[in-house]
mmCIF file with all atom_site columns, C-alpha atoms in Angstrom:
data_model
loop_
_atom_site.group_PDB
_atom_site.id
_atom_site.type_symbol
_atom_site.label_atom_id
_atom_site.label_alt_id
_atom_site.label_comp_id
_atom_site.label_asym_id
_atom_site.label_entity_id
_atom_site.label_seq_id
_atom_site.pdbx_PDB_ins_code
_atom_site.Cartn_x
_atom_site.Cartn_y
_atom_site.Cartn_z
_atom_site.occupancy
_atom_site.B_iso_or_equiv
_atom_site.pdbx_formal_charge
_atom_site.auth_seq_id
_atom_site.auth_comp_id
_atom_site.auth_asym_id
_atom_site.auth_atom_id
_atom_site.pdbx_PDB_model_num
ATOM 1   C CA . MET A 1 1   ? 33.423 3.922  44.771  1.00 0.00 ? 1   MET A CA 1
ATOM 2   C CA . ARG A 1 2   ? 35.109 1.589  42.336  1.00 0.00 ? 2   ARG A CA 1
ATOM 3   C CA . LYS A 1 3   ? 38.870 1.976  42.488  1.00 0.00 ? 3   LYS A CA 1
ATOM 4   C CA . ASN A 1 4   ? 39.389 1.532  38.727  1.00 0.00 ? 4   ASN A CA 1
ATOM 5   C CA . ARG A 1 5   ? 36.805 4.102  37.699  1.00 0.00 ? 5   ARG A CA 1
ATOM 6   C CA . PRO A 1 6   ? 38.371 7.277  36.261  1.00 0.00 ? 6   PRO A CA 1
ATOM 7   C CA . PRO A 1 7   ? 37.682 10.472 38.182  1.00 0.00 ? 7   PRO A CA 1
ATOM 8   C CA . LEU A 1 8   ? 34.558 12.364 37.263  1.00 0.00 ? 8   LEU A CA 1
ATOM 9   C CA . THR A 1 9   ? 35.272 15.529 35.287  1.00 0.00 ? 9   THR A CA 1
ATOM 10  C CA . ARG A 1 10  ? 33.248 18.127 33.428  1.00 0.00 ? 10  ARG A CA 1
ATOM 11  C CA . ALA A 1 11  ? 34.540 16.723 30.134  1.00 0.00 ? 11  ALA A CA 1
ATOM 12  C CA . ARG A 1 12  ? 33.387 13.184 31.031  1.00 0.00 ? 12  ARG A CA 1
ATOM 13  C CA . VAL A 1 13  ? 29.945 14.447 32.050  1.00 0.00 ? 13  VAL A CA 1
ATOM 14  C CA . VAL A 1 14  ? 29.547 16.353 28.785  1.00 0.00 ? 14  VAL A CA 1
ATOM 15  C CA . GLY A 1 15  ? 30.889 13.442 26.740  1.00 0.00 ? 15  GLY A CA 1
ATOM 16  C CA . ALA A 1 16  ? 28.393 11.055 28.308  1.00 0.00 ? 16  ALA A CA 1
ATOM 17  C CA . ALA A 1 17  ? 25.531 13.478 27.668  1.00 0.00 ? 17  ALA A CA 1
ATOM 18  C CA . VAL A 1 18  ? 26.533 13.909 24.023  1.00 0.00 ? 18  VAL A CA 1
ATOM 19  C CA . ALA A 1 19  ? 26.749 10.119 23.581  1.00 0.00 ? 19  ALA A CA 1
ATOM 20  C CA . LEU A 1 20  ? 23.259 9.664  25.010  1.00 0.00 ? 20  LEU A CA 1
ATOM 21  C CA . ALA A 1 21  ? 21.842 12.383 22.758  1.00 0.00 ? 21  ALA A CA 1
ATOM 22  C CA . ASP A 1 22  ? 23.579 10.869 19.724  1.00 0.00 ? 22  ASP A CA 1
ATOM 23  C CA . ALA A 1 23  ? 22.117 7.464  20.492  1.00 0.00 ? 23  ALA A CA 1
ATOM 24  C CA . THR A 1 24  ? 18.493 8.276  21.236  1.00 0.00 ? 24  THR A CA 1
ATOM 25  C CA . GLY A 1 25  ? 17.919 12.035 21.041  1.00 0.00 ? 25  GLY A CA 1
ATOM 26  C CA . LEU A 1 26  ? 18.378 15.085 23.207  1.00 0.00 ? 26  LEU A CA 1
ATOM 27  C CA . ALA A 1 27  ? 15.545 14.209 25.589  1.00 0.00 ? 27  ALA A CA 1
ATOM 28  C CA . ALA A 1 28  ? 17.504 11.154 26.687  1.00 0.00 ? 28  ALA A CA 1
ATOM 29  C CA . ALA A 1 29  ? 20.352 13.267 28.062  1.00 0.00 ? 29  ALA A CA 1
ATOM 30  C CA . THR A 1 30  ? 18.836 13.899 31.492  1.00 0.00 ? 30  THR A CA 1
ATOM 31  C CA . MET A 1 31  ? 20.972 14.392 34.563  1.00 0.00 ? 31  MET A CA 1
ATOM 32  C CA . ARG A 1 32  ? 19.800 11.042 35.912  1.00 0.00 ? 32  ARG A CA 1
ATOM 33  C CA . ALA A 1 33  ? 20.571 9.233  32.642  1.00 0.00 ? 33  ALA A CA 1
ATOM 34  C CA . VAL A 1 34  ? 24.008 10.832 32.386  1.00 0.00 ? 34  VAL A CA 1
ATOM 35  C CA . ALA A 1 35  ? 24.767 9.790  35.951  1.00 0.00 ? 35  ALA A CA 1
ATOM 36  C CA . GLY A 1 36  ? 23.649 6.261  35.137  1.00 0.00 ? 36  GLY A CA 1
ATOM 37  C CA . ALA A 1 37  ? 25.875 6.134  32.069  1.00 0.00 ? 37  ALA A CA 1
ATOM 38  C CA . LEU A 1 38  ? 28.816 7.195  34.227  1.00 0.00 ? 38  LEU A CA 1
ATOM 39  C CA . ASP A 1 39  ? 27.827 4.863  37.082  1.00 0.00 ? 39  ASP A CA 1
ATOM 40  C CA . VAL A 1 40  ? 27.716 7.693  39.617  1.00 0.00 ? 40  VAL A CA 1
ATOM 41  C CA . GLU A 1 41  ? 25.062 9.316  41.769  1.00 0.00 ? 41  GLU A CA 1
ATOM 42  C CA . ALA A 1 42  ? 23.131 12.097 40.023  1.00 0.00 ? 42  ALA A CA 1
ATOM 43  C CA . MET A 1 43  ? 24.069 14.607 42.726  1.00 0.00 ? 43  MET A CA 1
ATOM 44  C CA . SER A 1 44  ? 27.758 14.158 41.925  1.00 0.00 ? 44  SER A CA 1
ATOM 45  C CA . LEU A 1 45  ? 27.199 15.720 38.498  1.00 0.00 ? 45  LEU A CA 1
ATOM 46  C CA . TYR A 1 46  ? 26.452 19.058 40.134  1.00 0.00 ? 46  TYR A CA 1
ATOM 47  C CA . ASN A 1 47  ? 30.085 19.336 41.171  1.00 0.00 ? 47  ASN A CA 1
ATOM 48  C CA . HIS A 1 48  ? 30.860 19.730 37.454  1.00 0.00 ? 48  HIS A CA 1
ATOM 49  C CA . VAL A 1 49  ? 27.773 21.297 35.838  1.00 0.00 ? 49  VAL A CA 1
ATOM 50  C CA . LYS A 1 50  ? 25.341 23.695 37.496  1.00 0.00 ? 50  LYS A CA 1
ATOM 51  C CA . ASN A 1 51  ? 22.168 22.174 36.075  1.00 0.00 ? 51  ASN A CA 1
ATOM 52  C CA . ARG A 1 52  ? 20.793 20.746 32.838  1.00 0.00 ? 52  ARG A CA 1
ATOM 53  C CA . GLU A 1 53  ? 20.847 24.151 31.147  1.00 0.00 ? 53  GLU A CA 1
ATOM 54  C CA . ASP A 1 54  ? 24.551 24.396 31.885  1.00 0.00 ? 54  ASP A CA 1
ATOM 55  C CA . LEU A 1 55  ? 24.945 20.862 30.569  1.00 0.00 ? 55  LEU A CA 1
ATOM 56  C CA . LEU A 1 56  ? 23.150 21.818 27.328  1.00 0.00 ? 56  LEU A CA 1
ATOM 57  C CA . ASP A 1 57  ? 25.461 24.825 26.944  1.00 0.00 ? 57  ASP A CA 1
ATOM 58  C CA . CYS A 1 58  ? 28.435 22.502 27.280  1.00 0.00 ? 58  CYS A CA 1
ATOM 59  C CA . MET A 1 59  ? 26.991 19.960 24.828  1.00 0.00 ? 59  MET A CA 1
ATOM 60  C CA . ILE A 1 60  ? 26.455 22.613 22.159  1.00 0.00 ? 60  ILE A CA 1
ATOM 61  C CA . ASP A 1 61  ? 29.950 23.957 22.754  1.00 0.00 ? 61  ASP A CA 1
ATOM 62  C CA . ALA A 1 62  ? 31.312 20.427 22.335  1.00 0.00 ? 62  ALA A CA 1
ATOM 63  C CA . VAL A 1 63  ? 29.697 20.285 18.883  1.00 0.00 ? 63  VAL A CA 1
ATOM 64  C CA . PHE A 1 64  ? 31.229 23.639 17.961  1.00 0.00 ? 64  PHE A CA 1
ATOM 65  C CA . ALA A 1 65  ? 34.600 22.333 19.170  1.00 0.00 ? 65  ALA A CA 1
ATOM 66  C CA . GLU A 1 66  ? 34.450 19.689 16.423  1.00 0.00 ? 66  GLU A CA 1
ATOM 67  C CA . ILE A 1 67  ? 34.294 22.384 13.716  1.00 0.00 ? 67  ILE A CA 1
ATOM 68  C CA . SER A 1 68  ? 37.883 22.909 12.585  1.00 0.00 ? 68  SER A CA 1
ATOM 69  C CA . LEU A 1 69  ? 38.817 26.438 11.590  1.00 0.00 ? 69  LEU A CA 1
ATOM 70  C CA . PRO A 1 70  ? 40.850 27.048 8.417   1.00 0.00 ? 70  PRO A CA 1
ATOM 71  C CA . ALA A 1 71  ? 44.298 28.571 8.424   1.00 0.00 ? 71  ALA A CA 1
ATOM 72  C CA . GLU A 1 72  ? 44.138 32.337 8.854   1.00 0.00 ? 72  GLU A CA 1
ATOM 73  C CA . SER A 1 73  ? 45.833 32.760 5.474   1.00 0.00 ? 73  SER A CA 1
ATOM 74  C CA . THR A 1 74  ? 42.871 31.145 3.690   1.00 0.00 ? 74  THR A CA 1
ATOM 75  C CA . THR A 1 75  ? 40.831 33.658 1.678   1.00 0.00 ? 75  THR A CA 1
ATOM 76  C CA . TRP A 1 76  ? 37.297 34.255 2.861   1.00 0.00 ? 76  TRP A CA 1
ATOM 77  C CA . ARG A 1 77  ? 35.265 32.297 0.297   1.00 0.00 ? 77  ARG A CA 1
ATOM 78  C CA . PRO A 1 78  ? 37.228 29.009 0.589   1.00 0.00 ? 78  PRO A CA 1
ATOM 79  C CA . ALA A 1 79  ? 37.331 29.493 4.365   1.00 0.00 ? 79  ALA A CA 1
ATOM 80  C CA . LEU A 1 80  ? 33.571 29.953 4.630   1.00 0.00 ? 80  LEU A CA 1
ATOM 81  C CA . ARG A 1 81  ? 33.020 26.908 2.426   1.00 0.00 ? 81  ARG A CA 1
ATOM 82  C CA . GLU A 1 82  ? 35.276 24.809 4.661   1.00 0.00 ? 82  GLU A CA 1
ATOM 83  C CA . ILE A 1 83  ? 33.540 26.015 7.826   1.00 0.00 ? 83  ILE A CA 1
ATOM 84  C CA . ALA A 1 84  ? 30.093 25.357 6.338   1.00 0.00 ? 84  ALA A CA 1
ATOM 85  C CA . GLU A 1 85  ? 31.102 21.836 5.339   1.00 0.00 ? 85  GLU A CA 1
ATOM 86  C CA . GLN A 1 86  ? 32.635 21.181 8.753   1.00 0.00 ? 86  GLN A CA 1
ATOM 87  C CA . THR A 1 87  ? 29.488 22.449 10.463  1.00 0.00 ? 87  THR A CA 1
ATOM 88  C CA . ARG A 1 88  ? 27.294 20.207 8.325   1.00 0.00 ? 88  ARG A CA 1
ATOM 89  C CA . THR A 1 89  ? 29.499 17.206 9.145   1.00 0.00 ? 89  THR A CA 1
ATOM 90  C CA . ALA A 1 90  ? 29.244 17.961 12.873  1.00 0.00 ? 90  ALA A CA 1
ATOM 91  C CA . LEU A 1 91  ? 25.457 18.136 12.594  1.00 0.00 ? 91  LEU A CA 1
ATOM 92  C CA . GLN A 1 92  ? 25.390 14.814 10.761  1.00 0.00 ? 92  GLN A CA 1
ATOM 93  C CA . ARG A 1 93  ? 27.218 13.286 13.724  1.00 0.00 ? 93  ARG A CA 1
ATOM 94  C CA . HIS A 1 94  ? 24.949 15.051 16.205  1.00 0.00 ? 94  HIS A CA 1
ATOM 95  C CA . PRO A 1 95  ? 21.520 15.554 14.586  1.00 0.00 ? 95  PRO A CA 1
ATOM 96  C CA . TRP A 1 96  ? 19.999 16.507 17.953  1.00 0.00 ? 96  TRP A CA 1
ATOM 97  C CA . ALA A 1 97  ? 21.995 19.748 17.740  1.00 0.00 ? 97  ALA A CA 1
ATOM 98  C CA . ILE A 1 98  ? 20.247 20.931 14.556  1.00 0.00 ? 98  ILE A CA 1
ATOM 99  C CA . GLY A 1 99  ? 18.422 24.136 15.431  1.00 0.00 ? 99  GLY A CA 1
ATOM 100 C CA . MET A 1 100 ? 20.280 24.489 18.721  1.00 0.00 ? 100 MET A CA 1
ATOM 101 C CA . LEU A 1 101 ? 23.728 25.732 17.707  1.00 0.00 ? 101 LEU A CA 1
ATOM 102 C CA . ASP A 1 102 ? 22.818 29.396 18.137  1.00 0.00 ? 102 ASP A CA 1
ATOM 103 C CA . SER A 1 103 ? 20.093 28.923 20.730  1.00 0.00 ? 103 SER A CA 1
ATOM 104 C CA . ARG A 1 104 ? 22.126 29.181 23.923  1.00 0.00 ? 104 ARG A CA 1
ATOM 105 C CA . THR A 1 105 ? 22.238 32.427 25.895  1.00 0.00 ? 105 THR A CA 1
ATOM 106 C CA . THR A 1 106 ? 25.530 31.404 27.517  1.00 0.00 ? 106 THR A CA 1
ATOM 107 C CA . PRO A 1 107 ? 27.767 30.313 24.615  1.00 0.00 ? 107 PRO A CA 1
ATOM 108 C CA . GLY A 1 108 ? 30.975 28.481 25.420  1.00 0.00 ? 108 GLY A CA 1
ATOM 109 C CA . PRO A 1 109 ? 34.533 29.205 24.263  1.00 0.00 ? 109 PRO A CA 1
ATOM 110 C CA . ALA A 1 110 ? 34.426 27.008 21.157  1.00 0.00 ? 110 ALA A CA 1
ATOM 111 C CA . THR A 1 111 ? 31.176 28.669 20.068  1.00 0.00 ? 111 THR A CA 1
ATOM 112 C CA . LEU A 1 112 ? 32.610 32.140 20.590  1.00 0.00 ? 112 LEU A CA 1
ATOM 113 C CA . ARG A 1 113 ? 35.865 31.189 18.878  1.00 0.00 ? 113 ARG A CA 1
ATOM 114 C CA . ARG A 1 114 ? 34.055 30.023 15.748  1.00 0.00 ? 114 ARG A CA 1
ATOM 115 C CA . HIS A 1 115 ? 31.899 33.160 15.512  1.00 0.00 ? 115 HIS A CA 1
ATOM 116 C CA . ASP A 1 116 ? 34.857 35.439 16.219  1.00 0.00 ? 116 ASP A CA 1
ATOM 117 C CA . PHE A 1 117 ? 36.909 33.737 13.512  1.00 0.00 ? 117 PHE A CA 1
ATOM 118 C CA . VAL A 1 118 ? 34.206 34.042 10.858  1.00 0.00 ? 118 VAL A CA 1
ATOM 119 C CA . LEU A 1 119 ? 33.479 37.674 11.661  1.00 0.00 ? 119 LEU A CA 1
ATOM 120 C CA . GLY A 1 120 ? 37.188 38.516 11.662  1.00 0.00 ? 120 GLY A CA 1
ATOM 121 C CA . LEU A 1 121 ? 37.563 36.813 8.302   1.00 0.00 ? 121 LEU A CA 1
ATOM 122 C CA . LEU A 1 122 ? 34.775 38.892 6.780   1.00 0.00 ? 122 LEU A CA 1
ATOM 123 C CA . LEU A 1 123 ? 35.851 42.171 8.360   1.00 0.00 ? 123 LEU A CA 1
ATOM 124 C CA . ALA A 1 124 ? 39.377 41.664 7.006   1.00 0.00 ? 124 ALA A CA 1
ATOM 125 C CA . ALA A 1 125 ? 37.908 41.020 3.545   1.00 0.00 ? 125 ALA A CA 1
ATOM 126 C CA . GLY A 1 126 ? 36.162 44.410 3.506   1.00 0.00 ? 126 GLY A CA 1
ATOM 127 C CA . PHE A 1 127 ? 32.716 43.526 4.845   1.00 0.00 ? 127 PHE A CA 1
ATOM 128 C CA . SER A 1 128 ? 31.176 46.109 7.164   1.00 0.00 ? 128 SER A CA 1
ATOM 129 C CA . ALA A 1 129 ? 30.099 44.936 10.602  1.00 0.00 ? 129 ALA A CA 1
ATOM 130 C CA . ASP A 1 130 ? 26.428 44.911 9.546   1.00 0.00 ? 130 ASP A CA 1
ATOM 131 C CA . THR A 1 131 ? 27.089 43.033 6.297   1.00 0.00 ? 131 THR A CA 1
ATOM 132 C CA . ALA A 1 132 ? 29.361 40.541 8.057   1.00 0.00 ? 132 ALA A CA 1
ATOM 133 C CA . VAL A 1 133 ? 26.630 39.732 10.596  1.00 0.00 ? 133 VAL A CA 1
ATOM 134 C CA . ARG A 1 134 ? 24.095 39.286 7.800   1.00 0.00 ? 134 ARG A CA 1
ATOM 135 C CA . ALA A 1 135 ? 26.470 37.053 5.864   1.00 0.00 ? 135 ALA A CA 1
ATOM 136 C CA . VAL A 1 136 ? 27.018 34.817 8.894   1.00 0.00 ? 136 VAL A CA 1
ATOM 137 C CA . ALA A 1 137 ? 23.266 34.649 9.513   1.00 0.00 ? 137 ALA A CA 1
ATOM 138 C CA . VAL A 1 138 ? 22.566 33.647 5.903   1.00 0.00 ? 138 VAL A CA 1
ATOM 139 C CA . LEU A 1 139 ? 25.355 31.061 5.882   1.00 0.00 ? 139 LEU A CA 1
ATOM 140 C CA . ASP A 1 140 ? 24.285 29.477 9.173   1.00 0.00 ? 140 ASP A CA 1
ATOM 141 C CA . SER A 1 141 ? 20.623 29.476 8.128   1.00 0.00 ? 141 SER A CA 1
ATOM 142 C CA . TYR A 1 142 ? 21.528 27.601 4.954   1.00 0.00 ? 142 TYR A CA 1
ATOM 143 C CA . VAL A 1 143 ? 23.711 25.038 6.736   1.00 0.00 ? 143 VAL A CA 1
ATOM 144 C CA . TYR A 1 144 ? 21.227 24.419 9.555   1.00 0.00 ? 144 TYR A CA 1
ATOM 145 C CA . GLY A 1 145 ? 18.258 24.303 7.175   1.00 0.00 ? 145 GLY A CA 1
ATOM 146 C CA . SER A 1 146 ? 20.077 21.953 4.834   1.00 0.00 ? 146 SER A CA 1
ATOM 147 C CA . ALA A 1 147 ? 21.007 19.667 7.724   1.00 0.00 ? 147 ALA A CA 1
ATOM 148 C CA . LEU A 1 148 ? 17.374 19.590 8.866   1.00 0.00 ? 148 LEU A CA 1
ATOM 149 C CA . THR A 1 149 ? 16.151 18.837 5.349   1.00 0.00 ? 149 THR A CA 1
ATOM 150 C CA . GLU A 1 150 ? 18.688 16.046 4.919   1.00 0.00 ? 150 GLU A CA 1
ATOM 151 C CA . LYS A 1 151 ? 17.731 14.546 8.275   1.00 0.00 ? 151 LYS A CA 1
ATOM 152 C CA . SER A 1 152 ? 14.047 14.636 7.315   1.00 0.00 ? 152 SER A CA 1
ATOM 153 C CA . LEU A 1 153 ? 14.389 13.092 3.862   1.00 0.00 ? 153 LEU A CA 1
ATOM 154 C CA . PRO A 1 154 ? 13.132 9.500  3.551   1.00 0.00 ? 154 PRO A CA 1
ATOM 155 C CA . LEU A 1 155 ? 16.546 8.337  2.390   1.00 0.00 ? 155 LEU A CA 1
ATOM 156 C CA . GLY A 1 156 ? 19.096 5.926  3.777   1.00 0.00 ? 156 GLY A CA 1
ATOM 157 C CA . ALA A 1 157 ? 21.553 3.191  2.928   1.00 0.00 ? 157 ALA A CA 1
ATOM 158 C CA . ASP A 1 158 ? 18.791 1.226  1.176   1.00 0.00 ? 158 ASP A CA 1
ATOM 159 C CA . ARG A 1 159 ? 16.935 4.173  -0.402  1.00 0.00 ? 159 ARG A CA 1
ATOM 160 C CA . THR A 1 160 ? 18.670 6.754  -2.576  1.00 0.00 ? 160 THR A CA 1
ATOM 161 C CA . ILE A 1 161 ? 17.506 9.950  -4.251  1.00 0.00 ? 161 ILE A CA 1
ATOM 162 C CA . ALA A 1 162 ? 17.125 7.961  -7.475  1.00 0.00 ? 162 ALA A CA 1
ATOM 163 C CA . ASP A 1 163 ? 14.957 5.403  -5.679  1.00 0.00 ? 163 ASP A CA 1
ATOM 164 C CA . ALA A 1 164 ? 12.734 8.128  -4.235  1.00 0.00 ? 164 ALA A CA 1
ATOM 165 C CA . ALA A 1 165 ? 12.441 9.783  -7.651  1.00 0.00 ? 165 ALA A CA 1
ATOM 166 C CA . THR A 1 166 ? 11.551 6.486  -9.315  1.00 0.00 ? 166 THR A CA 1
ATOM 167 C CA . GLU A 1 167 ? 8.834  5.883  -6.752  1.00 0.00 ? 167 GLU A CA 1
ATOM 168 C CA . LEU A 1 168 ? 7.471  9.395  -7.197  1.00 0.00 ? 168 LEU A CA 1
ATOM 169 C CA . ALA A 1 169 ? 7.409  9.119  -10.981 1.00 0.00 ? 169 ALA A CA 1
ATOM 170 C CA . SER A 1 170 ? 5.453  5.873  -10.765 1.00 0.00 ? 170 SER A CA 1
ATOM 171 C CA . THR A 1 171 ? 2.897  6.955  -8.167  1.00 0.00 ? 171 THR A CA 1
ATOM 172 C CA . VAL A 1 172 ? 2.065  10.585 -9.050  1.00 0.00 ? 172 VAL A CA 1
ATOM 173 C CA . SER A 1 173 ? -0.449 11.400 -11.790 1.00 0.00 ? 173 SER A CA 1
ATOM 174 C CA . GLU A 1 174 ? 1.390  12.678 -14.852 1.00 0.00 ? 174 GLU A CA 1
ATOM 175 C CA . SER A 1 175 ? -1.743 14.369 -16.173 1.00 0.00 ? 175 SER A CA 1
ATOM 176 C CA . GLU A 1 176 ? -2.153 16.388 -12.975 1.00 0.00 ? 176 GLU A CA 1
ATOM 177 C CA . TYR A 1 177 ? 1.518  17.046 -12.189 1.00 0.00 ? 177 TYR A CA 1
ATOM 178 C CA . PRO A 1 178 ? 3.396  16.794 -15.505 1.00 0.00 ? 178 PRO A CA 1
ATOM 179 C CA . HIS A 1 179 ? 6.423  18.860 -14.503 1.00 0.00 ? 179 HIS A CA 1
ATOM 180 C CA . LEU A 1 180 ? 6.913  17.021 -11.229 1.00 0.00 ? 180 LEU A CA 1
ATOM 181 C CA . VAL A 1 181 ? 6.843  13.663 -13.013 1.00 0.00 ? 181 VAL A CA 1
ATOM 182 C CA . GLU A 1 182 ? 9.171  14.918 -15.755 1.00 0.00 ? 182 GLU A CA 1
ATOM 183 C CA . VAL A 1 183 ? 11.781 16.037 -13.244 1.00 0.00 ? 183 VAL A CA 1
ATOM 184 C CA . ALA A 1 184 ? 11.363 12.862 -11.176 1.00 0.00 ? 184 ALA A CA 1
ATOM 185 C CA . ARG A 1 185 ? 12.057 10.716 -14.224 1.00 0.00 ? 185 ARG A CA 1
ATOM 186 C CA . VAL A 1 186 ? 15.210 12.678 -15.010 1.00 0.00 ? 186 VAL A CA 1
ATOM 187 C CA . ARG A 1 187 ? 16.376 12.373 -11.416 1.00 0.00 ? 187 ARG A CA 1
ATOM 188 C CA . ALA A 1 188 ? 15.552 8.674  -11.360 1.00 0.00 ? 188 ALA A CA 1
ATOM 189 C CA . GLY A 1 189 ? 17.900 8.050  -14.260 1.00 0.00 ? 189 GLY A CA 1
ATOM 190 C CA . SER A 1 190 ? 20.614 10.507 -13.210 1.00 0.00 ? 190 SER A CA 1
ATOM 191 C CA . GLN A 1 191 ? 22.786 8.417  -10.923 1.00 0.00 ? 191 GLN A CA 1
ATOM 192 C CA . GLY A 1 192 ? 25.603 10.967 -11.114 1.00 0.00 ? 192 GLY A CA 1
ATOM 193 C CA . ALA A 1 193 ? 23.479 13.486 -9.229  1.00 0.00 ? 193 ALA A CA 1
ATOM 194 C CA . ASP A 1 194 ? 22.292 10.936 -6.686  1.00 0.00 ? 194 ASP A CA 1
ATOM 195 C CA . SER A 1 195 ? 23.939 12.543 -3.689  1.00 0.00 ? 195 SER A CA 1
ATOM 196 C CA . TYR A 1 196 ? 22.744 15.077 -1.143  1.00 0.00 ? 196 TYR A CA 1
ATOM 197 C CA . ASP A 1 197 ? 26.380 16.165 -0.856  1.00 0.00 ? 197 ASP A CA 1
ATOM 198 C CA . LYS A 1 198 ? 26.058 17.595 -4.365  1.00 0.00 ? 198 LYS A CA 1
ATOM 199 C CA . GLU A 1 199 ? 22.777 19.282 -3.499  1.00 0.00 ? 199 GLU A CA 1
ATOM 200 C CA . PHE A 1 200 ? 24.431 20.936 -0.507  1.00 0.00 ? 200 PHE A CA 1
ATOM 201 C CA . ALA A 1 201 ? 27.494 22.008 -2.503  1.00 0.00 ? 201 ALA A CA 1
ATOM 202 C CA . PHE A 1 202 ? 25.319 23.507 -5.246  1.00 0.00 ? 202 PHE A CA 1
ATOM 203 C CA . GLY A 1 203 ? 23.381 25.690 -2.821  1.00 0.00 ? 203 GLY A CA 1
ATOM 204 C CA . LEU A 1 204 ? 26.518 26.670 -0.897  1.00 0.00 ? 204 LEU A CA 1
ATOM 205 C CA . THR A 1 205 ? 28.197 27.845 -4.109  1.00 0.00 ? 205 THR A CA 1
ATOM 206 C CA . LEU A 1 206 ? 25.170 29.993 -4.989  1.00 0.00 ? 206 LEU A CA 1
ATOM 207 C CA . LEU A 1 207 ? 25.200 31.528 -1.522  1.00 0.00 ? 207 LEU A CA 1
ATOM 208 C CA . LEU A 1 208 ? 28.917 32.291 -1.480  1.00 0.00 ? 208 LEU A CA 1
ATOM 209 C CA . ASP A 1 209 ? 28.825 33.731 -4.992  1.00 0.00 ? 209 ASP A CA 1
ATOM 210 C CA . GLY A 1 210 ? 26.127 36.138 -3.830  1.00 0.00 ? 210 GLY A CA 1
ATOM 211 C CA . LEU A 1 211 ? 28.156 37.577 -0.953  1.00 0.00 ? 211 LEU A CA 1
ATOM 212 C CA . ARG A 1 212 ? 30.122 40.731 -1.642  1.00 0.00 ? 212 ARG A CA 1
ATOM 213 C CA . PRO A 1 213 ? 32.353 42.878 0.618   1.00 0.00 ? 213 PRO A CA 1
ATOM 214 C CA . ASP A 1 214 ? 31.292 46.487 1.134   1.00 0.00 ? 214 ASP A CA 1
ATOM 215 C CA . SER A 1 215 ? 34.739 47.712 0.049   1.00 0.00 ? 215 SER A CA 1
ATOM 216 C CA . PRO A 1 216 ? 37.235 46.335 -2.509  1.00 0.00 ? 216 PRO A CA 1
#
């Protein structure tokens, strides 16, 4: 063993796995690959995680740990907006986690803390238990779906929404799809709306405006 190598810990194992998944996708975060990244034998990982399923639980919890929770004094709508934005930002950093945040049967403390906070916020605002659960489900579905859509869009540093709209307007038949071309032309010339951040904020506002407590 190298004398200058820091001791192996659960946090280091999880951190290495998250880094591998960030770099090349979740499939890359195998026990063998994590051990290689840490320059240790694969068997030594089992002193810190039970198996790959346990490692996945820890990785998802690490993503949840990056989602800052608002001050408890924050009213429920601004608090939910902040949490949704924080969740989206975490998924942008870790796109492999899209669709996995609520998939684990053994959630970790950061996961439980986030869900407990949101439910407590809604219950205190007058939502019933059933309505609070539905509100959380709708909010998470929007955030996760939006993150997946954004990840899938053919956009990037060298291709904006306006660029994509310009291309669409010039390649689609106006006689067959007049409304699609009309909207594409407007979007192509509307640089002020050329941001998926604005698309996300628009939908989030609609969602939050539609939520209502069961009691005043």
